[in-house]
Tab-separated table of C-alpha atoms and ligand atoms in Angstrom:
chain	number	residue	atom	x	y	z
I	1	MET	CA	103.880	116.518	117.879
I	2	THR	CA	105.087	117.936	115.143
I	3	ALA	CA	104.696	116.822	110.939
I	4	ASP	CA	108.249	115.485	110.991
I	5	ALA	CA	107.176	111.974	109.805
I	6	LEU	CA	105.399	113.117	107.089
I	7	PHE	CA	108.628	115.236	105.159
I	8	SER	CA	111.143	112.155	104.930
I	9	PRO	CA	111.932	110.660	100.611
I	10	VAL	CA	109.996	107.958	99.397
I	11	LYS	CA	110.375	105.388	96.424
I	12	PHE	CA	107.037	103.867	95.535
I	13	GLY	CA	108.291	101.616	92.668
I	14	SER	CA	109.764	104.096	90.301
I	15	ILE	CA	108.049	107.205	91.757
I	16	GLU	CA	110.529	109.108	93.887
I	17	LEU	CA	108.702	111.371	96.730
I	18	LYS	CA	110.635	114.238	98.490
I	19	ASN	CA	107.679	113.727	101.309
I	20	ARG	CA	104.756	112.171	102.076
I	21	ILE	CA	101.799	114.563	101.412
I	22	VAL	CA	99.832	113.627	98.333
I	23	LEU	CA	97.153	115.751	96.275
I	24	ALA	CA	94.253	113.274	96.460
I	25	PRO	CA	92.464	113.114	93.061
I	26	LEU	CA	89.557	115.195	93.272
I	27	THR	CA	87.313	115.861	90.095
I	28	ARG	CA	86.565	120.322	89.107
I	29	ASN	CA	84.704	120.076	86.487
I	30	ARG	CA	86.492	122.344	84.251
I	31	ALA	CA	87.536	120.741	81.620
I	32	ALA	CA	87.731	122.767	78.510
I	33	PRO	CA	85.370	121.457	75.239
I	34	GLY	CA	86.847	118.283	74.010
I	35	ASN	CA	87.251	117.391	77.349
I	36	LEU	CA	90.839	118.894	77.494
I	37	PRO	CA	92.141	119.844	80.475
I	38	SER	CA	92.106	123.379	80.733
I	39	THR	CA	95.181	125.727	80.948
I	40	LEU	CA	94.397	126.936	84.079
I	41	ALA	CA	95.063	123.373	85.296
I	42	ALA	CA	98.501	123.420	84.845
I	43	THR	CA	98.171	126.462	87.038
I	44	TYR	CA	96.411	124.604	89.684
I	45	TYR	CA	98.392	121.243	89.745
I	46	SER	CA	101.888	123.135	89.667
I	47	GLN	CA	100.896	125.440	92.010
I	48	ARG	CA	100.470	121.997	94.536
I	49	ALA	CA	103.553	120.352	93.657
I	50	SER	CA	105.280	120.734	96.683
I	51	GLY	CA	103.651	117.530	97.891
I	52	GLY	CA	105.598	114.772	97.533
I	53	LEU	CA	102.427	113.341	94.550
I	54	VAL	CA	100.508	115.368	92.626
I	55	ILE	CA	96.867	112.490	91.653
I	56	THR	CA	94.726	114.093	89.931
I	57	GLU	CA	90.722	114.348	89.464
I	58	ALA	CA	89.560	111.414	87.817
I	59	THR	CA	89.590	111.144	84.240
I	60	GLN	CA	88.121	108.639	81.636
I	61	ALA	CA	89.580	106.206	80.261
I	62	THR	CA	87.489	106.039	77.735
I	63	GLU	CA	85.064	108.381	75.553
I	64	ASP	CA	82.039	106.606	77.027
I	65	GLY	CA	83.195	106.698	80.709
I	66	GLN	CA	81.858	110.028	81.421
I	67	GLY	CA	79.134	110.723	84.024
I	68	TYR	CA	79.513	114.543	85.062
I	69	PRO	CA	80.060	117.860	83.126
I	70	ASP	CA	83.046	118.851	82.270
I	71	THR	CA	85.333	116.109	83.233
I	72	PRO	CA	89.076	115.426	81.449
I	73	GLY	CA	89.790	111.955	79.778
I	74	LEU	CA	93.280	110.813	77.980
I	75	TYR	CA	91.501	108.738	75.349
I	76	SER	CA	92.724	111.622	72.464
I	77	ASP	CA	95.270	112.277	71.052
I	78	ALA	CA	94.217	116.657	71.811
I	79	GLN	CA	93.392	115.134	75.165
I	80	VAL	CA	97.489	113.941	75.323
I	81	ALA	CA	98.917	117.591	74.285
I	82	ALA	CA	96.785	118.868	76.510
I	83	TRP	CA	98.247	116.916	79.664
I	84	LYS	CA	101.550	117.341	78.490
I	85	VAL	CA	101.081	120.771	79.261
I	86	VAL	CA	100.454	120.662	82.796
I	87	THR	CA	102.818	117.265	83.252
I	88	ASP	CA	105.620	119.826	81.852
I	89	ALA	CA	104.564	122.725	84.716
I	90	VAL	CA	104.133	120.339	87.689
I	91	HIS	CA	107.453	119.054	86.441
I	92	ALA	CA	109.414	122.533	86.170
I	93	ALA	CA	107.691	123.110	89.653
I	94	GLY	CA	109.023	120.024	90.921
I	95	GLY	CA	106.283	117.910	91.415
I	96	LYS	CA	105.349	114.129	90.338
I	97	ILE	CA	101.975	113.281	88.686
I	98	VAL	CA	100.285	110.277	88.119
I	99	VAL	CA	96.754	110.865	85.858
I	100	GLN	CA	93.870	109.041	88.347
I	101	LEU	CA	91.289	106.923	85.164
I	102	TRP	CA	88.412	105.508	85.555
I	103	HIS	CA	84.648	105.270	83.574
I	104	THR	CA	81.978	105.945	85.765
I	105	GLY	CA	79.637	102.994	84.945
I	106	ARG	CA	76.145	103.166	86.027
I	107	ILE	CA	77.222	106.784	87.825
I	108	SER	CA	76.703	108.264	84.129
I	109	HIS	CA	73.788	109.321	81.946
I	110	SER	CA	72.744	108.557	78.169
I	111	VAL	CA	73.790	111.842	76.647
I	112	PHE	CA	77.399	110.791	78.028
I	113	ARG	CA	77.454	108.347	76.209
I	114	PRO	CA	78.933	107.925	72.033
I	115	ASP	CA	76.060	105.814	71.458
I	116	GLY	CA	73.305	106.966	73.490
I	117	LEU	CA	72.531	104.586	75.059
I	118	PRO	CA	72.376	104.239	78.946
I	119	PRO	CA	75.056	103.327	80.730
I	120	LEU	CA	77.126	99.796	81.544
I	121	ALA	CA	77.502	98.486	84.708
I	122	PRO	CA	78.185	94.731	86.133
I	123	SER	CA	74.977	94.377	87.188
I	124	ALA	CA	70.958	95.917	85.447
I	125	ILE	CA	70.864	97.270	89.050
I	126	ALA	CA	70.273	101.806	88.916
I	127	PRO	CA	72.152	103.273	92.111
I	128	ALA	CA	69.884	105.581	94.074
I	129	GLY	CA	69.905	109.548	93.497
I	130	ALA	CA	70.428	111.412	90.557
I	131	VAL	CA	73.148	112.364	88.100
I	132	TYR	CA	73.859	115.858	86.656
I	133	LEU	CA	74.134	116.664	83.028
I	134	PRO	CA	75.948	119.410	81.020
I	135	GLY	CA	74.665	122.161	82.691
I	136	TRP	CA	74.172	120.749	86.157
I	137	GLN	CA	70.488	119.998	85.247
I	138	LYS	CA	69.513	117.020	88.139
I	139	ALA	CA	68.272	113.541	86.486
I	140	ASP	CA	67.768	110.432	88.096
I	141	PHE	CA	70.015	107.749	87.032
I	142	GLU	CA	68.273	105.634	84.538
I	143	THR	CA	68.920	101.955	84.410
I	144	PRO	CA	72.290	100.645	82.943
I	145	ARG	CA	72.944	97.544	80.682
I	146	GLU	CA	74.650	94.617	82.132
I	147	MET	CA	78.537	94.521	80.359
I	148	SER	CA	78.850	91.898	77.948
I	149	GLN	CA	81.979	90.169	77.726
I	150	ALA	CA	82.790	92.215	74.500
I	151	ASP	CA	81.471	95.162	76.803
I	152	ILE	CA	84.165	94.398	79.224
I	153	ASP	CA	87.166	93.957	76.617
I	154	ARG	CA	86.059	96.991	75.216
I	155	VAL	CA	86.581	98.942	78.082
I	156	VAL	CA	89.673	96.947	80.038
I	157	ASP	CA	90.936	97.407	76.481
I	158	GLY	CA	90.787	101.488	77.651
I	159	TRP	CA	92.796	101.702	80.366
I	160	ARG	CA	95.787	100.185	78.463
I	161	ALA	CA	95.204	102.771	75.974
I	162	ALA	CA	94.822	105.192	78.510
I	163	ALA	CA	97.871	104.146	80.413
I	164	ALA	CA	99.962	104.056	77.076
I	165	ASN	CA	98.854	107.758	76.452
I	166	ALA	CA	99.553	108.596	80.414
I	167	ARG	CA	103.561	107.801	79.802
I	168	ARG	CA	103.677	109.981	75.769
I	169	ALA	CA	101.897	112.583	77.842
I	170	GLY	CA	104.440	113.080	80.536
I	171	PHE	CA	103.023	110.731	83.396
I	172	ASP	CA	104.903	109.669	86.202
I	173	GLY	CA	102.193	106.916	86.041
I	174	VAL	CA	98.317	106.551	86.772
I	175	GLU	CA	96.303	105.231	89.412
I	176	VAL	CA	93.818	102.683	88.442
I	177	HIS	CA	90.775	104.373	90.090
I	178	ALA	CA	88.335	101.351	91.510
I	179	ALA	CA	86.710	102.950	94.392
I	180	ASN	CA	84.105	105.328	95.273
I	181	GLY	CA	81.498	103.903	93.433
I	182	TYR	CA	82.587	103.864	90.267
I	183	LEU	CA	82.729	100.723	87.464
I	184	ILE	CA	85.526	99.088	88.959
I	185	ASP	CA	83.924	98.807	92.770
I	186	GLN	CA	80.150	98.555	91.098
I	187	PHE	CA	82.967	94.800	90.219
I	188	LEU	CA	84.035	94.475	93.604
I	189	ARG	CA	81.253	94.392	95.587
I	190	ASP	CA	77.776	92.151	95.645
I	191	GLY	CA	75.179	95.337	96.023
I	192	SER	CA	76.068	96.634	92.358
I	193	ASN	CA	77.427	93.337	91.271
I	194	LYS	CA	74.905	90.001	90.737
I	195	ARG	CA	76.325	89.053	87.609
I	196	THR	CA	76.532	84.731	87.537
I	197	ASP	CA	78.649	84.256	85.117
I	198	GLY	CA	83.110	84.257	85.727
I	199	TYR	CA	82.603	88.261	87.359
I	200	GLY	CA	80.149	87.722	89.310
I	201	GLY	CA	79.190	85.466	93.000
I	202	PRO	CA	81.934	84.848	94.717
I	203	ILE	CA	85.350	87.229	95.621
I	204	GLU	CA	87.208	85.397	93.574
I	205	ASN	CA	85.085	86.063	90.598
I	206	ARG	CA	84.352	89.858	91.925
I	207	VAL	CA	88.318	90.914	91.539
I	208	ARG	CA	88.201	89.904	87.984
I	209	PHE	CA	86.932	92.774	86.674
I	210	LEU	CA	89.442	94.495	88.579
I	211	LYS	CA	92.320	92.442	87.471
I	212	GLU	CA	91.814	92.811	84.370
I	213	ALA	CA	91.996	96.414	84.283
I	214	VAL	CA	95.108	96.207	86.217
I	215	ALA	CA	97.083	94.226	83.996
I	216	ALA	CA	95.541	96.845	80.844
I	217	ALA	CA	97.037	99.331	82.772
I	218	VAL	CA	100.063	97.257	83.800
I	219	ALA	CA	100.756	96.795	79.815
I	220	GLY	CA	99.520	100.250	78.126
I	221	TRP	CA	102.462	101.923	80.927
I	222	GLY	CA	105.082	99.190	80.139
I	223	SER	CA	105.560	98.013	83.825
I	224	GLY	CA	103.597	97.236	87.148
I	225	ASP	CA	106.215	100.444	88.568
I	226	GLY	CA	104.225	103.421	87.510
I	227	VAL	CA	100.978	101.545	88.058
I	228	GLY	CA	99.281	102.497	91.776
I	229	VAL	CA	95.659	101.676	92.471
I	230	ARG	CA	92.851	103.477	94.895
I	231	LEU	CA	89.995	101.338	96.689
I	232	SER	CA	87.297	102.353	99.172
I	233	PRO	CA	86.419	99.920	101.450
I	234	HIS	CA	84.043	101.924	103.361
I	235	ASN	CA	82.330	104.315	101.330
I	236	PRO	CA	78.645	104.369	100.490
I	237	TYR	CA	79.255	106.665	97.876
I	238	ASN	CA	77.068	106.046	95.127
I	239	ASP	CA	74.827	103.629	97.290
I	240	MET	CA	77.536	100.910	97.240
I	241	LYS	CA	76.672	98.485	99.572
I	242	ASP	CA	78.710	95.175	100.569
I	243	SER	CA	78.217	92.363	102.736
I	244	ASP	CA	81.778	91.850	104.158
I	245	PRO	CA	83.740	95.056	103.453
I	246	ALA	CA	86.717	93.279	104.381
I	247	THR	CA	86.767	89.711	102.716
I	248	THR	CA	86.134	91.392	100.087
I	249	PHE	CA	88.746	94.149	99.862
I	250	THR	CA	91.161	91.886	101.666
I	251	ALA	CA	91.195	90.150	98.173
I	252	ALA	CA	90.737	93.148	96.222
I	253	ALA	CA	93.770	94.101	97.371
I	254	ALA	CA	96.057	90.699	97.616
I	255	ALA	CA	95.017	90.760	93.705
I	256	LEU	CA	97.102	93.696	93.013
I	257	LYS	CA	100.541	91.406	94.150
I	258	PRO	CA	101.313	89.367	91.711
I	259	PHE	CA	101.943	93.075	89.403
I	260	GLY	CA	104.336	94.407	90.677
I	261	LEU	CA	102.682	97.481	91.424
I	262	ALA	CA	103.958	101.309	92.692
I	263	TYR	CA	101.399	101.415	96.085
I	264	LEU	CA	98.148	100.680	97.219
I	265	HIS	CA	96.045	104.144	97.495
I	266	VAL	CA	92.513	103.356	100.827
I	267	LEU	CA	89.985	106.114	101.464
I	268	GLU	CA	90.112	104.887	104.856
I	269	PRO	CA	88.823	108.095	107.159
I	270	VAL	CA	91.286	108.566	110.354
I	271	GLY	CA	89.674	107.253	113.275
I	272	THR	CA	88.266	104.204	111.201
I	273	SER	CA	87.384	101.454	113.136
I	274	PRO	CA	88.424	98.183	112.249
I	275	ALA	CA	90.739	99.578	109.846
I	276	LEU	CA	91.300	97.559	107.034
I	277	ALA	CA	93.843	99.189	105.166
I	278	PRO	CA	97.059	97.053	107.491
I	279	ALA	CA	95.927	93.717	106.589
I	280	MET	CA	94.830	95.943	102.574
I	281	LYS	CA	99.111	96.631	102.407
I	282	ALA	CA	99.901	93.028	104.061
I	283	ALA	CA	97.902	91.583	101.431
I	284	SER	CA	99.253	93.744	98.417
I	285	GLY	CA	102.991	93.607	99.452
I	286	LEU	CA	102.711	97.254	98.495
I	287	PRO	CA	103.317	100.871	100.404
I	288	LEU	CA	100.045	102.908	101.611
I	289	ILE	CA	98.529	105.240	100.934
I	290	VAL	CA	95.744	106.184	103.562
I	291	ASN	CA	92.914	109.515	103.187
I	292	GLY	CA	90.358	110.943	103.906
I	293	GLY	CA	89.728	113.205	107.042
I	294	TYR	CA	93.372	114.174	108.205
I	295	GLY	CA	95.593	116.788	108.714
I	296	ALA	CA	99.532	117.772	109.939
I	297	GLU	CA	99.108	116.549	113.099
I	298	THR	CA	97.327	112.698	112.190
I	299	GLY	CA	99.197	112.297	109.790
I	300	ALA	CA	102.540	111.969	110.988
I	301	ALA	CA	101.118	110.178	113.549
I	302	ALA	CA	100.284	107.643	111.284
I	303	VAL	CA	103.140	107.995	109.168
I	304	ALA	CA	105.654	107.296	112.138
I	305	ALA	CA	103.867	104.526	113.868
I	306	GLY	CA	104.914	102.753	110.620
I	307	THR	CA	102.400	101.535	108.386
I	308	ILE	CA	101.387	104.149	106.613
I	309	ASP	CA	103.585	104.856	103.585
I	310	ALA	CA	101.884	108.653	102.394
I	311	ILE	CA	98.643	110.630	103.310
I	312	ALA	CA	96.610	112.440	100.689
I	313	TYR	CA	95.064	115.426	101.854
I	314	GLY	CA	91.714	116.189	100.009
I	315	THR	CA	89.995	119.715	100.636
I	316	LEU	CA	93.005	120.802	102.777
I	317	PHE	CA	95.882	120.598	99.799
I	318	LEU	CA	92.351	121.794	97.220
I	319	ALA	CA	92.253	125.659	99.708
I	320	ASN	CA	96.224	125.327	100.432
I	321	PRO	CA	98.256	124.601	97.671
I	322	ASP	CA	101.508	124.796	99.632
I	323	LEU	CA	100.105	122.554	102.309
I	324	PRO	CA	103.639	121.113	102.557
I	325	ALA	CA	104.991	124.271	104.098
I	326	ARG	CA	102.313	126.068	106.353
I	327	PHE	CA	102.609	121.797	107.674
I	328	ALA	CA	106.051	122.524	108.277
I	329	ALA	CA	105.578	125.850	109.602
I	330	GLY	CA	102.431	125.199	111.710
I	331	ALA	CA	100.375	128.021	109.958
I	332	PRO	CA	97.186	128.174	109.800
I	333	LEU	CA	94.839	127.058	106.907
I	334	ASN	CA	92.999	128.900	104.333
I	335	THR	CA	89.593	126.945	104.528
I	336	PRO	CA	88.146	125.464	101.976
I	337	ASN	CA	84.599	126.926	99.884
I	338	PRO	CA	83.377	123.898	98.957
I	339	LYS	CA	80.855	126.747	96.700
I	340	THR	CA	83.872	126.594	93.928
I	341	PHE	CA	84.678	122.761	94.750
I	342	TYR	CA	82.671	121.445	90.916
I	343	GLY	CA	82.793	123.523	87.591
I	344	GLY	CA	83.059	127.589	87.328
I	345	THR	CA	86.900	129.026	86.740
I	346	GLU	CA	89.536	129.928	88.679
I	347	VAL	CA	87.951	131.491	91.552
I	348	GLY	CA	88.480	129.106	94.289
I	349	TYR	CA	90.668	127.176	92.213
I	350	THR	CA	94.022	128.770	91.173
I	351	ASP	CA	93.422	132.160	93.296
I	352	TYR	CA	93.593	129.930	97.065
I	353	PRO	CA	96.372	131.961	98.508
I	354	ALA	CA	100.042	130.811	99.372
I	355	LEU	CA	102.300	131.926	103.139
I	356	ALA	CA	102.680	135.639	102.538
I	357	SER	CA	101.563	136.714	98.965
Y	401	LIG	C1	85.430	118.601	95.465
Y	401	LIG	C2	86.100	116.573	95.203
Y	401	LIG	C3	86.571	115.902	94.564
Y	401	LIG	C4	86.762	114.380	94.299
Y	401	LIG	N1	87.419	113.793	93.549
Y	401	LIG	C5	87.840	112.593	93.512
Y	401	LIG	C6	88.190	112.260	92.346
Y	401	LIG	O1	88.032	112.046	91.134
Y	401	LIG	N2	88.696	111.167	92.339
Y	401	LIG	C7	88.824	110.167	93.420
Y	401	LIG	O2	89.206	109.006	94.641
Y	401	LIG	N3	88.104	110.639	94.780
Y	401	LIG	C8	87.565	111.773	95.178
Y	401	LIG	N4	86.962	112.536	95.898
Y	401	LIG	C9	87.698	111.643	97.660
Y	401	LIG	C10	88.516	112.661	98.001
Y	401	LIG	O3	90.174	112.158	96.876
Y	401	LIG	C11	89.296	112.056	99.404
Y	401	LIG	O4	89.614	111.053	99.145
Y	401	LIG	C12	87.901	113.725	100.289
Y	401	LIG	O5	88.063	114.827	99.874
Y	401	LIG	C13	88.369	112.845	101.919
Y	401	LIG	O6	90.158	113.320	101.828
Y	401	LIG	P1	90.281	114.524	103.128
Y	401	LIG	O7	89.056	114.382	103.743
Y	401	LIG	O8	91.707	114.465	103.107
Y	401	LIG	O9	89.500	115.767	101.445
Y	401	LIG	C14	86.886	114.040	95.944
Y	401	LIG	C15	86.711	115.402	96.668
Y	401	LIG	C16	86.307	116.842	96.946
Y	401	LIG	C17	85.830	117.434	97.887
């Protein structure tokens, strides 16, 4: 088995990928003051432009969406200008880049919010665990405030405004972050959504916030063909639970169908059984990117089997800026260093060596 199947081009909506190897979204907590992507980010992302698609780190669509230190945003003109430097660098290196847009919901803290109030969530249920405050001090999660209709309307509109900003910043599209226990996922799963209004209860209601966020992103981008969505049906991260993931996530995928989107991105680790991603692809009618623990051979085998269109690589691409070249050559891989994943300098960020350098 070789990695050949990963090297054919493919088109997702309006985005042309030169191969099936995608940089998974990776939070790196190195943003500059003002939640601006740093100048190092242009180097980091352009180093990885040989992938078919670069997905950025999760980026705040609205100022109050932050939940970790030093993560970038896309709600201010200064952020648009700083991201333009990044997209220009990736394009100059021959790559394509979309920005992952999030709101962290209850995975936040009042110190991150301009109003100084506790975080927003579908329901007033504090997650188990701890939040990192600016400076990396740990604190217990606060009990979030149940979002009012006005809160919902304002936050949803953030995906519209940020998607419009993404176009101005030169991105090839946006990825709506509906995975990993952040705000949209908190609405989807019944462990975190106990609402009794039109956004809670049966799955038709729990997908409503996702639909509104995606509609807003499509409106801001100007069409669906540059908009992707990430879902994580099995991921318990951030204290997430659902009583029936197969039903919830098939319905969430089906809800995307009317929008004419670019792709569906599913975090479903290699070997997960039963795999939900194929049914989610069928329900959405969209090209499918999967992610989670894949290597060259497992990724190529998954694409060769026909249902999966591309593989997103997280930690391997983090540590190997030239991951496609290494896969093609069957070359050894650098080992990721978790100590430098979150925060810090160029060490563990832009200094992983490429082959023969
Ligand atoms: C350092 C780090 C940061 C991450 N940040 C994000 C993020 O911003 N958005 C997201 O959707 N997933 C994020 N993830 C999850 C990855 O995208 C991916 O799902 C995970 O690493 C599993 O893929 P892998 O086995 O190829 O690494 C992060 C993972 C790591 C290790």
